[in-house]
Every structure is written in C-alpha cells, then in structure tokens.
mmCIF file of C-alpha atoms and ligand atoms in Angstrom:
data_model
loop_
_atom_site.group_PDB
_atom_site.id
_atom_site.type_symbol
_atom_site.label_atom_id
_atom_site.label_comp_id
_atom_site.label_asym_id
_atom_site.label_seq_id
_atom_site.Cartn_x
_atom_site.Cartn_y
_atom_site.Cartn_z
ATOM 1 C CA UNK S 1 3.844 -56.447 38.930
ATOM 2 C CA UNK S 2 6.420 -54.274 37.844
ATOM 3 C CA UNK S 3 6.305 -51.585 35.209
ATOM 4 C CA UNK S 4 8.903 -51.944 33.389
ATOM 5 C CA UNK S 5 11.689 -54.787 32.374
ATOM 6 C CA UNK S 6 12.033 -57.346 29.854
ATOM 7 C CA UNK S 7 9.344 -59.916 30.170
ATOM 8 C CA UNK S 8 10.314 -63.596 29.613
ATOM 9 C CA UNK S 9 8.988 -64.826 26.603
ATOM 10 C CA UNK S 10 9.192 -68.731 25.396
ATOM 11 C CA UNK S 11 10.439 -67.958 22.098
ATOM 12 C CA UNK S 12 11.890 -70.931 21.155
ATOM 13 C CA UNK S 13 8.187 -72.378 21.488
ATOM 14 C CA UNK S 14 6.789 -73.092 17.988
ATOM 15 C CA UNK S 15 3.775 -70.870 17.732
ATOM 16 C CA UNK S 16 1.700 -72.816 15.385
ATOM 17 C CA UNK S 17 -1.780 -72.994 16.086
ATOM 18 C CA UNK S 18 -4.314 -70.042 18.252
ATOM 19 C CA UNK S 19 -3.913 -72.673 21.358
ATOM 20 C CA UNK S 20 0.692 -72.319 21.030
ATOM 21 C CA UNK S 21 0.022 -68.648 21.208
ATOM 22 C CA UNK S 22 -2.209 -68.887 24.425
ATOM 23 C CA UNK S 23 0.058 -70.990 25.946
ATOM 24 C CA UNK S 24 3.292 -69.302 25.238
ATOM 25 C CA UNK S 25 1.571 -65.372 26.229
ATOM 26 C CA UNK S 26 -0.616 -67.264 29.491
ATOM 27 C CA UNK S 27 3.223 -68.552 30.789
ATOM 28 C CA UNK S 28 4.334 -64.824 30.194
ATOM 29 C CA UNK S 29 1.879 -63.329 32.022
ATOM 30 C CA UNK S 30 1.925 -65.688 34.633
ATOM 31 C CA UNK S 31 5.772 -65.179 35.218
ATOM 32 C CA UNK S 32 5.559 -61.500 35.554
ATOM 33 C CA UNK S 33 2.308 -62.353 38.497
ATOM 34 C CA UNK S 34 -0.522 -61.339 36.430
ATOM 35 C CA UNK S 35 -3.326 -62.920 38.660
ATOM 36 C CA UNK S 36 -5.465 -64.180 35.843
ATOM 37 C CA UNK S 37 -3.100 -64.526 33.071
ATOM 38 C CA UNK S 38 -5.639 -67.116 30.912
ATOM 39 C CA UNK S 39 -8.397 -64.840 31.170
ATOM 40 C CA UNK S 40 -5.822 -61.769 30.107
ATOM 41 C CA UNK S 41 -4.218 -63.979 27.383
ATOM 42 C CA UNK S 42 -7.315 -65.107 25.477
ATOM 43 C CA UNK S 43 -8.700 -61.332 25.885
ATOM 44 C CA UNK S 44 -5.592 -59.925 24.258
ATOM 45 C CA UNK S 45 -6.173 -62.677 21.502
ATOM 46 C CA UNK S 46 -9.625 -61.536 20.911
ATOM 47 C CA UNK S 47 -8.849 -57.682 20.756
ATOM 48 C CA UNK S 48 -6.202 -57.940 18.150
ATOM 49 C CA UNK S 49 -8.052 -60.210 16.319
ATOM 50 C CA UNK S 50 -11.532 -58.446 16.731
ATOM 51 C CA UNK S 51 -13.321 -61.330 17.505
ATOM 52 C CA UNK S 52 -15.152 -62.654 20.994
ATOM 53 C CA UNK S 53 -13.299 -62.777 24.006
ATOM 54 C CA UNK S 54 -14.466 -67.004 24.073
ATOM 55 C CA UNK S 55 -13.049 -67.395 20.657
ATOM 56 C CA UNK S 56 -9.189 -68.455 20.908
ATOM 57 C CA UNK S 57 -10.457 -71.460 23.538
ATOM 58 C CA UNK S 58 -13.246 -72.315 20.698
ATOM 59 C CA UNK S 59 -10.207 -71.958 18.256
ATOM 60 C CA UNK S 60 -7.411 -73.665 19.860
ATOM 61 C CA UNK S 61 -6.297 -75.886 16.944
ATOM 62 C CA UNK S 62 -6.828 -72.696 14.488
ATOM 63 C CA UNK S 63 -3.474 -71.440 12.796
ATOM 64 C CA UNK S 64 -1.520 -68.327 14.238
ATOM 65 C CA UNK S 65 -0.419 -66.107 11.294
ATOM 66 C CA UNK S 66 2.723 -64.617 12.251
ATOM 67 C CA UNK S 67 1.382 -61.454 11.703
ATOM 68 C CA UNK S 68 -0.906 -62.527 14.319
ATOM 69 C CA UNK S 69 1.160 -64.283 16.602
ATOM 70 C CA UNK S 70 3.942 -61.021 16.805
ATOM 71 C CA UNK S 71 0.897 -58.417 17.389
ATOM 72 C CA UNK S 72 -0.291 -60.325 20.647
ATOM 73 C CA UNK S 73 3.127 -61.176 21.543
ATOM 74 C CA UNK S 74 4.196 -57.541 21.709
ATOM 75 C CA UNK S 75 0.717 -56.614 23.450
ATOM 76 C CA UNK S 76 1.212 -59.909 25.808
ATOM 77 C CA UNK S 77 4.916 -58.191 26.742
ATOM 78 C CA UNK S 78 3.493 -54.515 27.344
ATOM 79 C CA UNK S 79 0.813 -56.350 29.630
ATOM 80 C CA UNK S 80 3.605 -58.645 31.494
ATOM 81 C CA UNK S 81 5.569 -55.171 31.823
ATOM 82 C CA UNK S 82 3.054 -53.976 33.858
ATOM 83 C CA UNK S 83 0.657 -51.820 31.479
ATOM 84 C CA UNK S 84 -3.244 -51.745 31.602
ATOM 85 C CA UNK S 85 -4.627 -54.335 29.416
ATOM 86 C CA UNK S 86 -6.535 -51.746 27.782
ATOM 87 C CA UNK S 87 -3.272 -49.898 26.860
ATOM 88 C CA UNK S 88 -1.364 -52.791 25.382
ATOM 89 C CA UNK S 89 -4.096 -53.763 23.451
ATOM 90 C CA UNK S 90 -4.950 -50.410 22.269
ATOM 91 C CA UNK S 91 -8.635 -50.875 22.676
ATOM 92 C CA UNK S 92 -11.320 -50.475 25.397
ATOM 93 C CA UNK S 93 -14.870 -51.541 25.140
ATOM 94 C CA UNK S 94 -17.721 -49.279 26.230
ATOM 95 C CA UNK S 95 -21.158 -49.705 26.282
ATOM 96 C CA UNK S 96 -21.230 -50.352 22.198
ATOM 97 C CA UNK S 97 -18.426 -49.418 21.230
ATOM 98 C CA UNK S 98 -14.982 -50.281 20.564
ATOM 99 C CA UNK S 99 -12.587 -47.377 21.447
ATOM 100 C CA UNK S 100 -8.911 -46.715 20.842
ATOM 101 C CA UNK S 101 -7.567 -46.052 23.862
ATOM 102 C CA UNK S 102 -3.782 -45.146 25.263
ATOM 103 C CA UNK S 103 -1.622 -43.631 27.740
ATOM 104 C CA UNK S 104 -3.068 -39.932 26.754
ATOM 105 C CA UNK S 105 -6.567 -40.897 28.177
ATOM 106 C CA UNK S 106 -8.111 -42.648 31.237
ATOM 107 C CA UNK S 107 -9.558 -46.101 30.307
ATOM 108 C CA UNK S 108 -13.239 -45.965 30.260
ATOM 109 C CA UNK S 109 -15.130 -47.218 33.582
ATOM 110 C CA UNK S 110 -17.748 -49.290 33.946
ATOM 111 C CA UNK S 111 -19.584 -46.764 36.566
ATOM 112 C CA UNK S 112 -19.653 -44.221 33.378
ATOM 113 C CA UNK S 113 -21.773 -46.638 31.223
ATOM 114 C CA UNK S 114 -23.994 -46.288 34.077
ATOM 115 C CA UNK S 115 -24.199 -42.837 34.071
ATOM 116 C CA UNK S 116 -24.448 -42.719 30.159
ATOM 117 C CA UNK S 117 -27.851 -44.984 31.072
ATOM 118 C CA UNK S 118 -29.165 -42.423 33.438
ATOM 119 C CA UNK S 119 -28.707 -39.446 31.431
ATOM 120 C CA UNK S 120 -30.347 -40.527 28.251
ATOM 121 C CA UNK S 121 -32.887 -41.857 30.572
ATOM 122 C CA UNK S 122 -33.132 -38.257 31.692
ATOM 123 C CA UNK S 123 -33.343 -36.763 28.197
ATOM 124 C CA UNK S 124 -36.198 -35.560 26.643
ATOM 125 C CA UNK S 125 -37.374 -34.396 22.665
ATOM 126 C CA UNK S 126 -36.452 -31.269 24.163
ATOM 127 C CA UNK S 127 -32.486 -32.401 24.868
ATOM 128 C CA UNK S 128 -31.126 -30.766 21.754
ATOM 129 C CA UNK S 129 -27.144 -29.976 22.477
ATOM 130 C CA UNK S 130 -25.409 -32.150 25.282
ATOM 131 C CA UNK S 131 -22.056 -31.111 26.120
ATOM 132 C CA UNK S 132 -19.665 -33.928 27.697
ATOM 133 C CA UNK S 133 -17.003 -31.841 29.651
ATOM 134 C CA UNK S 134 -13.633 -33.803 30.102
ATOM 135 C CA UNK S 135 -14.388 -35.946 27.231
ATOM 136 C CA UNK S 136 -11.104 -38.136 27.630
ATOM 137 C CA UNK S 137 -11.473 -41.071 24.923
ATOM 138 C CA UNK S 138 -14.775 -39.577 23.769
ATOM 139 C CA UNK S 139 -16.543 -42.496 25.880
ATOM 140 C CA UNK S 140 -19.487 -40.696 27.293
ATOM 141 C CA UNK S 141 -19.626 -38.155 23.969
ATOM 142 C CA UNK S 142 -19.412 -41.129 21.588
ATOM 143 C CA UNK S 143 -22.272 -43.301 23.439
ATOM 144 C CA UNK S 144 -24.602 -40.715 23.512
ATOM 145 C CA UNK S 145 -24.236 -39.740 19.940
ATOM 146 C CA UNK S 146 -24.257 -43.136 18.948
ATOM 147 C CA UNK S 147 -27.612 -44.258 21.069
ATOM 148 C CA UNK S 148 -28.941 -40.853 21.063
ATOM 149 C CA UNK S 149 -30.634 -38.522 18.472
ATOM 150 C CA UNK S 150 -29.454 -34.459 19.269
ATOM 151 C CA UNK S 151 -28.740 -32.080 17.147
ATOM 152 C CA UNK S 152 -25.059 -31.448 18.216
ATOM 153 C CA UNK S 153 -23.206 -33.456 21.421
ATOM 154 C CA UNK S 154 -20.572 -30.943 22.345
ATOM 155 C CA UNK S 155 -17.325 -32.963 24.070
ATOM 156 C CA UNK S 156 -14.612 -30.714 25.645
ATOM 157 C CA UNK S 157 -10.975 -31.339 27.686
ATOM 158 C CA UNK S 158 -8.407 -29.258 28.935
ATOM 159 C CA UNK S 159 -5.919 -31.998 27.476
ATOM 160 C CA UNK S 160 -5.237 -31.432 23.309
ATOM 161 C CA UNK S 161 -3.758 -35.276 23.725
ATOM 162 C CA UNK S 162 -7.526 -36.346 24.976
ATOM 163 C CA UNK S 163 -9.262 -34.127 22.191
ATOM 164 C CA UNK S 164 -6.989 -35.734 19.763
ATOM 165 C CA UNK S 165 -7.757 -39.058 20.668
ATOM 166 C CA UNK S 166 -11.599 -38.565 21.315
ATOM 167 C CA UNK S 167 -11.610 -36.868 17.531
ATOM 168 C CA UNK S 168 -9.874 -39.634 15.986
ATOM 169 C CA UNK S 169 -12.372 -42.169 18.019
ATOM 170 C CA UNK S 170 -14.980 -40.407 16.551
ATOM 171 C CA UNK S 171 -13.395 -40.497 12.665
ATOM 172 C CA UNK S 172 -13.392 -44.073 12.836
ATOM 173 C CA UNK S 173 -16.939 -44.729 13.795
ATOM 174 C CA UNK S 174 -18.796 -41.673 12.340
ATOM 175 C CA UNK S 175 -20.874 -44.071 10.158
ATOM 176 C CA UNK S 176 -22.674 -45.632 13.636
ATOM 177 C CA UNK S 177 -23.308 -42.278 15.066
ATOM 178 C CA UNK S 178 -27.085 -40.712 15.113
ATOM 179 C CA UNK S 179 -25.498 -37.136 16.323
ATOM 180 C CA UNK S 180 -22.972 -34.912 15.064
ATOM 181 C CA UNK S 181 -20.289 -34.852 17.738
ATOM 182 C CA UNK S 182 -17.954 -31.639 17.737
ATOM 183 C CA UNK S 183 -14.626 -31.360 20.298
ATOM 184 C CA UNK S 184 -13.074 -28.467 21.677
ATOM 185 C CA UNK S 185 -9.938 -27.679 24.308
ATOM 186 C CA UNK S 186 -9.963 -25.679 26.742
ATOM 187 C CA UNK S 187 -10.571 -25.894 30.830
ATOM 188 C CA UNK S 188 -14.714 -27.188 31.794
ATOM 189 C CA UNK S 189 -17.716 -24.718 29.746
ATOM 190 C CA UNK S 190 -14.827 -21.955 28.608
ATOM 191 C CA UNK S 191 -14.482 -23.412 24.679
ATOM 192 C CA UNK S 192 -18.641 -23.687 24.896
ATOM 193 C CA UNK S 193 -18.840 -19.825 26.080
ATOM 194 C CA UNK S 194 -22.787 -18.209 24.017
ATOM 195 C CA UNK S 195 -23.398 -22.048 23.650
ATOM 196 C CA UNK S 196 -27.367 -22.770 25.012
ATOM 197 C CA UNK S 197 -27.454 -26.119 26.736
ATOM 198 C CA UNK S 198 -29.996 -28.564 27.469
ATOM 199 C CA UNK S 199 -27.584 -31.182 29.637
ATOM 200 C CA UNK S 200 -23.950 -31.142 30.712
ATOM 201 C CA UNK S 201 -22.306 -34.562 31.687
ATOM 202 C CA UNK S 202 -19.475 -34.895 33.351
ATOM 203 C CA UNK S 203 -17.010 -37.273 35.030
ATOM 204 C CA UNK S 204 -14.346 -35.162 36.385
ATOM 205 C CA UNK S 205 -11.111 -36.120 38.271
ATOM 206 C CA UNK S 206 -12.366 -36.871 41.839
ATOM 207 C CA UNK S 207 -9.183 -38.200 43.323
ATOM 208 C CA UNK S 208 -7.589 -36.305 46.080
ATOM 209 C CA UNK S 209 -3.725 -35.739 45.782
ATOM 210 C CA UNK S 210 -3.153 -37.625 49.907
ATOM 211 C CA UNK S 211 -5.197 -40.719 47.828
ATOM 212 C CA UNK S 212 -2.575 -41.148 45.459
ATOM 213 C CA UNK S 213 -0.866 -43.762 47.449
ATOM 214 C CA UNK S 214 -4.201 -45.942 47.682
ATOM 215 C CA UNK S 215 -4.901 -45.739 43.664
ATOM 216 C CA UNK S 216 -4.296 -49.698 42.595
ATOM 217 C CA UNK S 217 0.061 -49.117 40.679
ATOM 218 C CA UNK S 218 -2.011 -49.715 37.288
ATOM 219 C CA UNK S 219 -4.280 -46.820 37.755
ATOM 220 C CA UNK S 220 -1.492 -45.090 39.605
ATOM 221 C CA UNK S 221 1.323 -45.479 37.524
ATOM 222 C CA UNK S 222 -0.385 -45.642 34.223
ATOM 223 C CA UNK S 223 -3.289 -43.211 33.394
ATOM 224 C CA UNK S 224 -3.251 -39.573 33.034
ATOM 225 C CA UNK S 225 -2.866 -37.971 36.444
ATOM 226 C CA UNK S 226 -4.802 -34.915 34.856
ATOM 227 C CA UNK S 227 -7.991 -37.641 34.452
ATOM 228 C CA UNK S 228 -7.727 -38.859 37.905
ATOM 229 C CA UNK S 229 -6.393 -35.866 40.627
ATOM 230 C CA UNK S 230 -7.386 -32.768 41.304
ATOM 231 C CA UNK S 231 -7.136 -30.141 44.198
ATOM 232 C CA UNK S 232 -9.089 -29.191 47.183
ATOM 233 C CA UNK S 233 -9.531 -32.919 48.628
ATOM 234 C CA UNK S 234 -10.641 -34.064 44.426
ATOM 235 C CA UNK S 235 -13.223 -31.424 44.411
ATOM 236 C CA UNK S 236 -11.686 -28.601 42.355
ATOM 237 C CA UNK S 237 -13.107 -29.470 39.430
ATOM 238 C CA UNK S 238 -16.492 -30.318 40.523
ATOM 239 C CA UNK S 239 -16.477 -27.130 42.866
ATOM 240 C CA UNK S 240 -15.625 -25.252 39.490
ATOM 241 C CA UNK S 241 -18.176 -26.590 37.334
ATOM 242 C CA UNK S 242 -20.789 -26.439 39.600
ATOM 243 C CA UNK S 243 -20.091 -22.880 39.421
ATOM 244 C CA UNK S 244 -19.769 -22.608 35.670
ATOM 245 C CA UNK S 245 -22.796 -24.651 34.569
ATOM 246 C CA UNK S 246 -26.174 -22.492 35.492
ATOM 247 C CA UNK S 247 -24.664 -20.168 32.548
ATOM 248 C CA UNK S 248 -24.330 -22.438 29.825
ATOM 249 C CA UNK S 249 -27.604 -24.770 31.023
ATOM 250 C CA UNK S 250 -30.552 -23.520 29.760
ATOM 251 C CA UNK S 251 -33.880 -23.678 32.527
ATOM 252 C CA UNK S 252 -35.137 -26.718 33.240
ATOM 253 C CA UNK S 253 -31.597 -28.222 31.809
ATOM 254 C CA UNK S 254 -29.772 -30.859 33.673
ATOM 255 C CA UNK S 255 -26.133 -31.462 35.384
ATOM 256 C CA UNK S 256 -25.272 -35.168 35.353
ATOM 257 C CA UNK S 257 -21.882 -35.568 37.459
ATOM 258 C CA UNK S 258 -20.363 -38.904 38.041
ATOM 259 C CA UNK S 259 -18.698 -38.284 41.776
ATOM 260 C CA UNK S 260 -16.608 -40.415 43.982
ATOM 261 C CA UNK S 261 -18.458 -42.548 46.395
ATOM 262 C CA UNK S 262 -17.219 -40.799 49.706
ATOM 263 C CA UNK S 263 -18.088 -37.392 48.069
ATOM 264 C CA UNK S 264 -21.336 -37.811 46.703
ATOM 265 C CA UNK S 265 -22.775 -35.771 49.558
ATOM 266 C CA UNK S 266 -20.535 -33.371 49.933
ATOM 267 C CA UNK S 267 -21.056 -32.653 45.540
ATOM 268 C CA UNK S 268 -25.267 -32.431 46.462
ATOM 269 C CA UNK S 269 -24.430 -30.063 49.666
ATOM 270 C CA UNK S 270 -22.577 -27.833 46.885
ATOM 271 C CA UNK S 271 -25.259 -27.854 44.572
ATOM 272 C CA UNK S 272 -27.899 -27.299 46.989
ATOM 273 C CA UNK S 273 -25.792 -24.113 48.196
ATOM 274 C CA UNK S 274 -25.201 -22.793 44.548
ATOM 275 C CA UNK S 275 -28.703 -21.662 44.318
ATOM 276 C CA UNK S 276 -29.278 -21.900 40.549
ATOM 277 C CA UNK S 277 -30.326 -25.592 41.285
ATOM 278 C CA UNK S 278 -33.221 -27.951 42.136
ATOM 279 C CA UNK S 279 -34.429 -31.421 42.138
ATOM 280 C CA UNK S 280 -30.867 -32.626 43.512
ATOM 281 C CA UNK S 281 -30.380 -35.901 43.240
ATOM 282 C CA UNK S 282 -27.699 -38.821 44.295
ATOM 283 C CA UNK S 283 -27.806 -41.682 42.230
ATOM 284 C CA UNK S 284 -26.637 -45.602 42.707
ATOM 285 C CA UNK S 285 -24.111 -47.163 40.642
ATOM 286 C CA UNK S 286 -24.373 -51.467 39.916
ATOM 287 C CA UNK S 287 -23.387 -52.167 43.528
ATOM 288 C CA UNK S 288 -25.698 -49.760 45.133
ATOM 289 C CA UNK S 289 -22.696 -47.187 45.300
ATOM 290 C CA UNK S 290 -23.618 -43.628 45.595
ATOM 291 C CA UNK S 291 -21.995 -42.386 42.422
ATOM 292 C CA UNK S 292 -23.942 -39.668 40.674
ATOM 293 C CA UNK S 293 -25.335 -36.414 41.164
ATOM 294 C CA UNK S 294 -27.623 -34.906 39.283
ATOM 295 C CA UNK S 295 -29.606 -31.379 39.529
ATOM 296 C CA UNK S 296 -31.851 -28.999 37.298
ATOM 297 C CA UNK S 297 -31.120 -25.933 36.356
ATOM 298 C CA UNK S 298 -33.658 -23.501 37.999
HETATM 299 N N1 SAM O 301 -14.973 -38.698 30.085
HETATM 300 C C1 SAM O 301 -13.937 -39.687 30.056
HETATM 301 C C2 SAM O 301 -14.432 -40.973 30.676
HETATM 302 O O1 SAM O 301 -15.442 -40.914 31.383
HETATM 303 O O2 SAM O 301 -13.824 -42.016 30.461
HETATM 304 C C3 SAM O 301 -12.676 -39.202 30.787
HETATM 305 C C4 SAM O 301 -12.939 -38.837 32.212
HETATM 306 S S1 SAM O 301 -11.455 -38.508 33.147
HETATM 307 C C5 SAM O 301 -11.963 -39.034 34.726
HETATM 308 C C6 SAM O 301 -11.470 -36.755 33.343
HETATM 309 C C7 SAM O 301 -11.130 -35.957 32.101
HETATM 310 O O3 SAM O 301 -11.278 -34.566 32.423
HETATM 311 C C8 SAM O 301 -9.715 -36.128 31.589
HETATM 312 O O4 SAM O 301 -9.752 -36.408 30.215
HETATM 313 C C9 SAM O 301 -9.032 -34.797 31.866
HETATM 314 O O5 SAM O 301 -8.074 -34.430 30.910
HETATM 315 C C10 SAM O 301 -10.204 -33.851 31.851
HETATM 316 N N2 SAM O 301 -10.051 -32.624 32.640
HETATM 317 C C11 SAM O 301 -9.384 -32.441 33.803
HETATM 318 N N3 SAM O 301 -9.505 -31.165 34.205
HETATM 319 C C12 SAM O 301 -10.260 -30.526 33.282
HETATM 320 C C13 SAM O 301 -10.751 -29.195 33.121
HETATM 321 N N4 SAM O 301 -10.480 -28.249 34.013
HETATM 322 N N5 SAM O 301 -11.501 -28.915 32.026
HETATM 323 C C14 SAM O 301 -11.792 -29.859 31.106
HETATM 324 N N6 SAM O 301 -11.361 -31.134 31.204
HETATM 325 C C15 SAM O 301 -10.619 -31.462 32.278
HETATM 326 N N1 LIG O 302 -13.102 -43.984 39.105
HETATM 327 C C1 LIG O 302 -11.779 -43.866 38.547
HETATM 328 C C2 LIG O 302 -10.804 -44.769 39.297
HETATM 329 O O1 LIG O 302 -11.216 -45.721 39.833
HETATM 330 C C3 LIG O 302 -11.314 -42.466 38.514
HETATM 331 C C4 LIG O 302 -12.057 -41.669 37.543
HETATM 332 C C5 LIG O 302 -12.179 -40.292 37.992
HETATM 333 O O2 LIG O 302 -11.386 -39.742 38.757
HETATM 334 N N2 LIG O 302 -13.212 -39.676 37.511
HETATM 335 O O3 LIG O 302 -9.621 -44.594 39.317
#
C-alpha cells in the first residue's frame, strides 16, 4: 500500500442506496491492495454513521445521503492512501468507548484493554488516585474512570498534541464517567510531583530504534514515533519510570506496565533490582503473550 497518491475512485457510479456506496469504496480499496477491503468498507460505513459494524450489509437497499456518501468517500480515499483505518475514520473503539483518535496519538491496542482488565482487577476500596502516565488518546485514563469509581484518575504525556486530544476525549464523554479525570504535560511522574498514589499504569514506548524497519509501514509510517520508540534497546522509558515511581506510589501501591513481549523479563529483572519493589509479577496477554509487569511498592 502506498501512503500517499490519488486513489481511484468510481465517481461516475451513481451512489444511491448504502449497498452503491459499499461497492464503489470496496473497489477503491481493493485497487490500492487493501487485503480485506469489504470488511474495511462496511467498517468505515458504520463509524461515520455510528451504527454496527454488520449494519450497511443489513442495509444494502437503504438510501446514501450525500452527506453520507462524501464523508465515507473521503475516509474510504485516506484509507486507500495508505492511512490507519482508525485515522481516516477519526474514531477508535476501546473497551467501551468510542474515542477520537488521529495522527497526534497512537491508536489504542487491544493488549491495553487487557491490561485495563488486570489493573482494576488489582484495585481495591483503598485505590483512591490512579495516575495513567503517557496517556496518548486518554484510552487507559478514560476506561478506568469510566468502569471505575476513584476519587481523581491522574493521565499525563510528554506530548501537549496527546494531552489535547485525551482532554477533548474526555469533554465529549464526561457524562459516562464515574471519576474525575485531570491531564497534565510533562515527561513520566514530573507534572504529578507531592501527588500520593495508590497505582500508576503505564504503556510506554517499548520499540527499539534498530526495530523500526520491522514495525508493519502503517504503524511505521503513521503513528507518533514518540508513542512507539524509545532509547536504550525501547527501555528508556521503562528504565526511567521504574526509577521515578516508588516516590509518587504510596506502600502497598502498585506499578502496572504493559511491556513488549521479548522484554518482559528483562522489565521484572529491573524491578527486582530497584529495591523499592515486591510481589513482581509477569502477566499474559489473550494469546498467552508475556505482556505485563506488575510490582508493589514496598
Ligand atoms: N496510553 C495510550 C495507549 O495505551 O493507547 C498511549 C500509549 S503510547 C504507546 C505511549 C505514550 O507515551 C505516547 O502518548 C507518548 O507521547 C507518551 N510518552 C513518551 N515518552 C514519554 C515520557 N517521557 N513521559 C510521558 N509520556 C511519554
Ligand atoms: N504494541 C504497539 C505496536 O504494536 C506499540 C505500543 C508501544 O510501543 N507501547 O506497535
């Protein structure tokens, strides 16, 4: 796929009913080698119309406004030119919610709803303020204020673009959430400085800089290098929040880290030398993937 260029699109098609639209945007993505252009069409359908993904099959014969039928044509040609779904479509699920999503933040992963599930497994009445450190979209933040009951979810990045986006996520679904969210910028636990934590969460940028080449072109091309790379082999950050947390956790408070599968030992070998830790533990993702780490503060 390429990134950029100017997509064919049958225009001279008449694009009367749901089923023209699919038809016309499936034949676009299929000429610029999207492998499962059906799938993609009928999903970009269903996000700018807010309805289920198996609704444009179910509503083939339906009629396309043309208000409808430009705003998945122009996300149909950002996805034929190469961009995420996600990003042409402006929208990524995650666990419940619906978030905005765009070039300024990664796209949420699956692997993170997991690790949303094992830290509010992990909380307790006693979890009062949760910070989420690299917020990005506000994925992990949002979730946990909007299954969880604390008294403040804290949600930090060192990227203003992220904070702006995770704040705005936030305005727009403030009426589902259970906890007051705040953000902050500012590099790991430095804008949460006399803050007393009961759990930090975090799913750093675990990608080495030599890995670059092996990062899928969408991933590679697309989303915020800041999100994905760091230094010292994709440890850097980790490394530096290891270091950081045991002054903002309170005792007996936890570090949740999501980690990259070939580093998940290497993340519990650092924690175990810190110290300030116990009751390490590496934790499975869906596919029995080592992809968490988690350890008490002492
Ligand atoms: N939490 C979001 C999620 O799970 O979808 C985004 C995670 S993304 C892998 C990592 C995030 O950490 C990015 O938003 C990036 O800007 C941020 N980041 C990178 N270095 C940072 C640092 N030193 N301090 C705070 N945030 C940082
Ligand atoms: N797991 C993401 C990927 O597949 C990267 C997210 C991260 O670096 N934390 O690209």
């Amino acid at each position: 796929m390429i990134k950029s260029g100017t997509p064919f699109f049958p225009t001279t098609l008449p694009i009367g009913t749901i089923g023209d639209l699919l038809a016309g945007c499936t034949a676009m993505l299929q000429s610029e080698g999207v492998v499962d252009a059906q799938r993609e069409a009928r999903e970009i359908v269903a996000a700018v119309l807010d309805v289920p993904k198996f609704w444009a099959a179910a509503n083939a014969v339906a009629d396309a406004t043309p208000q409808v039928a430009r705003s998945v044509i122009r996300a149909a040609m950002k996805r034929a030119g190469g961009m995420p779904l996600a990003y042409a479509v402006g929208r990524a699920s995650f666990r419940h919610l619906t978030l905005n999503v765009d070039e300024r933040v990664l796209i949420p992963r699956v692997e993170t709803e997991v690790l949303v599930d094992r830290v509010l497994e992990r909380c307790t009445p006693k979890t009062r303020t949760i910070a989420d450190i690299g917020t990005g979209s506000g994925a992990i933040a949002l979730s946990l204020a909007f299954e969880g009951e604390f008294d403040r979810v804290l949600a930090t990045d060192v990227s203003l673009d992220a904070v702006n986006v995770a704040a705005a996520n936030a305005a727009s679904l403030s009426e589902g959430l259970k906890s007051p969210v705040e953000f902050r910028s500012g590099s790991l636990l430095a804008p949460l400085r006399g803050e007393k934590l009961d759990a930090i969460v975090c799913n750093p940028p675990y990608i080495s800089f030599a890995e670059i080449t092996e990062l899928p072109a969408d991933v590679r091309d697309w989303e915020p290098s800041l999100a994905l790379l760091c230094a010292q082999g994709g440890l850097s950050v980790t490394r530096e929040l290891v270091a950081q947390a045991p002054d903002g956790l309170v005792r007996g408070g936890f570090l949740a880290l999501e980690v990259d599968t070939v580093r998940a030992g290497t993340v519990a070998e650092m924690i175990a030398v810190d110290g300030r830790y116990s009751e390490i533990e590496v934790l499975l993702d869906l596919t029995g993937r080592e992809r968490f780490v988690f350890a008490l503060r002492v």
